[in-house]
Amino acid sequence: MATQSILITGGAGFIGSHLVRHMVKRYPDYRIVNLDLLTYAGNLENLRDVEEAPNYTFVKGDILDAALLDELFASFHFDGIIHLAAESHVDRSIADPMAFIRTNVLGTVQLLHAALKYWQENLDQHRFYHVSTDEVYGSLGETGYFTETTPYDPRSPYSASKASSDHFVRAFHHTYGLPIVISNCSNNYGPYQFPEKLIPLMINNIRTGKPLPVYGDGQYTRDWLWVEDHTRAIDLIYHQGRVGQTYNIGGHNEWKNIDLVHTLCDIMDELMGKPAGSSRQLIHFVKDRPGHDRRYAIDASKLAAELGWAPSIQTDEGLRRTAQWYLTHAEWLESVTSGEYRHYYEQQYQHR
Ligand code: NAD
Ligand code: DAU
């Protein structure tokens, strides 16, 4: 495979750090540049094991900073971009939509502009990969799946901002010929996920004996995917996906929230040596998320048929590995849950 210089944005976040690690290790001849603003969700601790790698460069900065993008394109002559930088938490988007419009919409357009400017002489030799979410498709009833042709119907400020960014990416392809590819993935889980999201939040609360806040009736359904299966899919799509195409990524692995929380409680009881059933007693049904999408489920058959991708592990094993990881990385959890997190947690959960 020819050597490449790739810009990964948001590489210090949850999925981004798994992707950076994967690419740095799998492609020692590539130059991997990680541009990340290090918001509350970005953490260089996530990348300690690759920070000294000779093919890796970290740059702290904002995707909205046009001058910085100019500098980076001029220095590193990127062949491709894999764009993950985003505000990613639905509850935060309900509290502060503007931050989501800024990074997810304006930031994506800034990046598209820079790519077009630097690549216009030989567009076909480049690739702009936009990492998106299944939430752009809205909410499903009891049956059915999201396919790549499901009409967009975003219902939260987060999903509206991601849908908008997807539209801009496609517009730059149709209008200017920018060679793009987009993937829309379901809920990821695994190590290094910030404990504002369901699984790490529940693990952390079980670990510290705090109430487990289940929104509404707990019957909401998500399709969970092991994060390394997502990064493997991104690698495949980046290298082999067809230009202009969209690929859905998902685990065919639907769980109602309450069933997932029960399973996590049982795994944690076992790993922490607590009496069976004790963590379940921490469960509290709390006020629902406004506009809460009832069910997400992905049909990933296009990705399977075209690129031979399939998820690698079952959830029971994935949840066990995840719980084990958080229990053996208590310092990581302690450091990310101090400061800003405490304030966020109080604001988010005090009136529920
Ligand atoms: P995350 O919140 O863990 O990480 C986001 C990263 O982006 C952080 O490191 C943050 O510092 C960085 N960032 C934020 N604003 C920035 C800016 N203006 N400039 C540069 N960097 C900035 O997010 P995640 O869960 O890893 O998600 C990554 C991407 O994948 C997002 O685009 C998200 O929409 C998408 N996605 C996530 C999931 C999921 O389940 N987590 C599923 C499907 C798609
Ligand atoms: O589907 C992909 C999306 O998955 C990504 O695009 C988002 O970036 C990611 O955050 C995730 O969105 P969700 O809103 O589905 O994930 P979250 O972990 O916030 O919530 C999962 C489900 O659990 C959802 O139905 C809300 C519920 N929940 C969440 C929290 C934080 C609770 O019941 N209690 C909680 O405290």
Short mmCIF file of C-alpha atoms and ligand atoms in Angstrom, two decimals, residues 88-91 132-135 158 162 185-188 193 196-199 201-202 213-216 220-222 224 257 286 289 292-293 296 344 349, ligand 2:
data_model
loop_
_atom_site.label_atom_id
_atom_site.label_comp_id
_atom_site.label_asym_id
_atom_site.label_seq_id
_atom_site.Cartn_x
_atom_site.Cartn_y
_atom_site.Cartn_z
CA SER A 88 -21.15 14.08 20.56
CA HIS A 89 -23.50 13.89 23.56
CA VAL A 90 -27.26 14.26 23.00
CA ASP A 91 -28.02 15.52 26.53
CA SER A 132 -21.41 10.24 11.19
CA THR A 133 -24.18 8.66 13.20
CA ASP A 134 -27.35 6.59 12.75
CA GLU A 135 -29.22 9.28 14.72
CA TYR A 158 -27.05 16.80 18.14
CA LYS A 162 -24.72 15.80 12.33
CA CYS A 185 -22.73 4.14 12.82
CA SER A 186 -24.80 2.93 15.76
CA ASN A 187 -23.91 3.25 19.48
CA ASN A 188 -20.30 2.37 20.28
CA GLN A 193 -15.59 6.26 26.54
CA GLU A 196 -21.49 10.84 30.34
CA LYS A 197 -22.65 8.06 27.95
CA LEU A 198 -24.87 5.24 29.20
CA ILE A 199 -22.45 2.33 29.64
CA LEU A 201 -21.79 6.21 33.39
CA MET A 202 -23.53 3.11 34.75
CA PRO A 213 -30.43 6.88 36.38
CA VAL A 214 -32.51 5.06 33.73
CA TYR A 215 -34.44 7.56 31.59
CA GLY A 216 -38.22 7.15 31.20
CA TYR A 220 -35.63 2.55 24.62
CA THR A 221 -33.56 0.43 22.24
CA ARG A 222 -30.02 0.94 20.95
CA TRP A 224 -24.49 -1.58 20.38
CA ASN A 257 -31.70 0.08 27.99
CA VAL A 286 -35.78 9.14 36.27
CA ARG A 289 -34.75 12.82 27.98
CA HIS A 292 -35.97 10.77 23.29
CA ASP A 293 -35.65 8.57 20.16
CA TYR A 296 -32.24 2.71 16.57
CA TYR A 344 -22.15 18.60 34.40
CA TYR A 349 -29.26 14.80 37.04
O1 DAU B 2 -26.45 6.04 17.83
C1 DAU B 2 -25.20 6.66 17.79
C2 DAU B 2 -25.10 7.70 18.87
O2 DAU B 2 -25.04 7.00 20.11
C3 DAU B 2 -23.89 8.62 18.72
O3 DAU B 2 -24.04 9.37 17.54
C4 DAU B 2 -23.78 9.56 19.91
O4 DAU B 2 -22.59 10.33 19.80
C5 DAU B 2 -23.72 8.73 21.18
O5 DAU B 2 -23.69 9.58 22.30
C6 DAU B 2 -24.92 7.79 21.26
O6 DAU B 2 -26.16 8.51 21.50
P1 DAU B 2 -27.27 7.99 22.54
O7 DAU B 2 -28.06 9.15 22.96
O8 DAU B 2 -27.97 6.79 22.02
O9 DAU B 2 -26.25 7.47 23.72
P2 DAU B 2 -26.30 7.64 25.31
O10 DAU B 2 -25.19 6.77 25.85
O11 DAU B 2 -26.34 9.06 25.74
O12 DAU B 2 -27.69 6.97 25.70
C7 DAU B 2 -27.99 5.63 25.34
C8 DAU B 2 -29.41 5.35 25.82
O13 DAU B 2 -29.42 5.33 27.27
C9 DAU B 2 -30.44 6.40 25.42
O14 DAU B 2 -31.68 5.76 25.17
C10 DAU B 2 -30.56 7.29 26.65
C11 DAU B 2 -30.33 6.32 27.79
N1 DAU B 2 -29.69 6.90 29.01
C12 DAU B 2 -28.54 7.61 28.87
C13 DAU B 2 -27.91 8.15 29.98
C14 DAU B 2 -26.64 8.97 29.81
C15 DAU B 2 -30.24 6.66 30.28
O15 DAU B 2 -31.28 5.97 30.40
N2 DAU B 2 -29.60 7.19 31.36
C16 DAU B 2 -28.48 7.96 31.27
O16 DAU B 2 -27.98 8.45 32.31
#
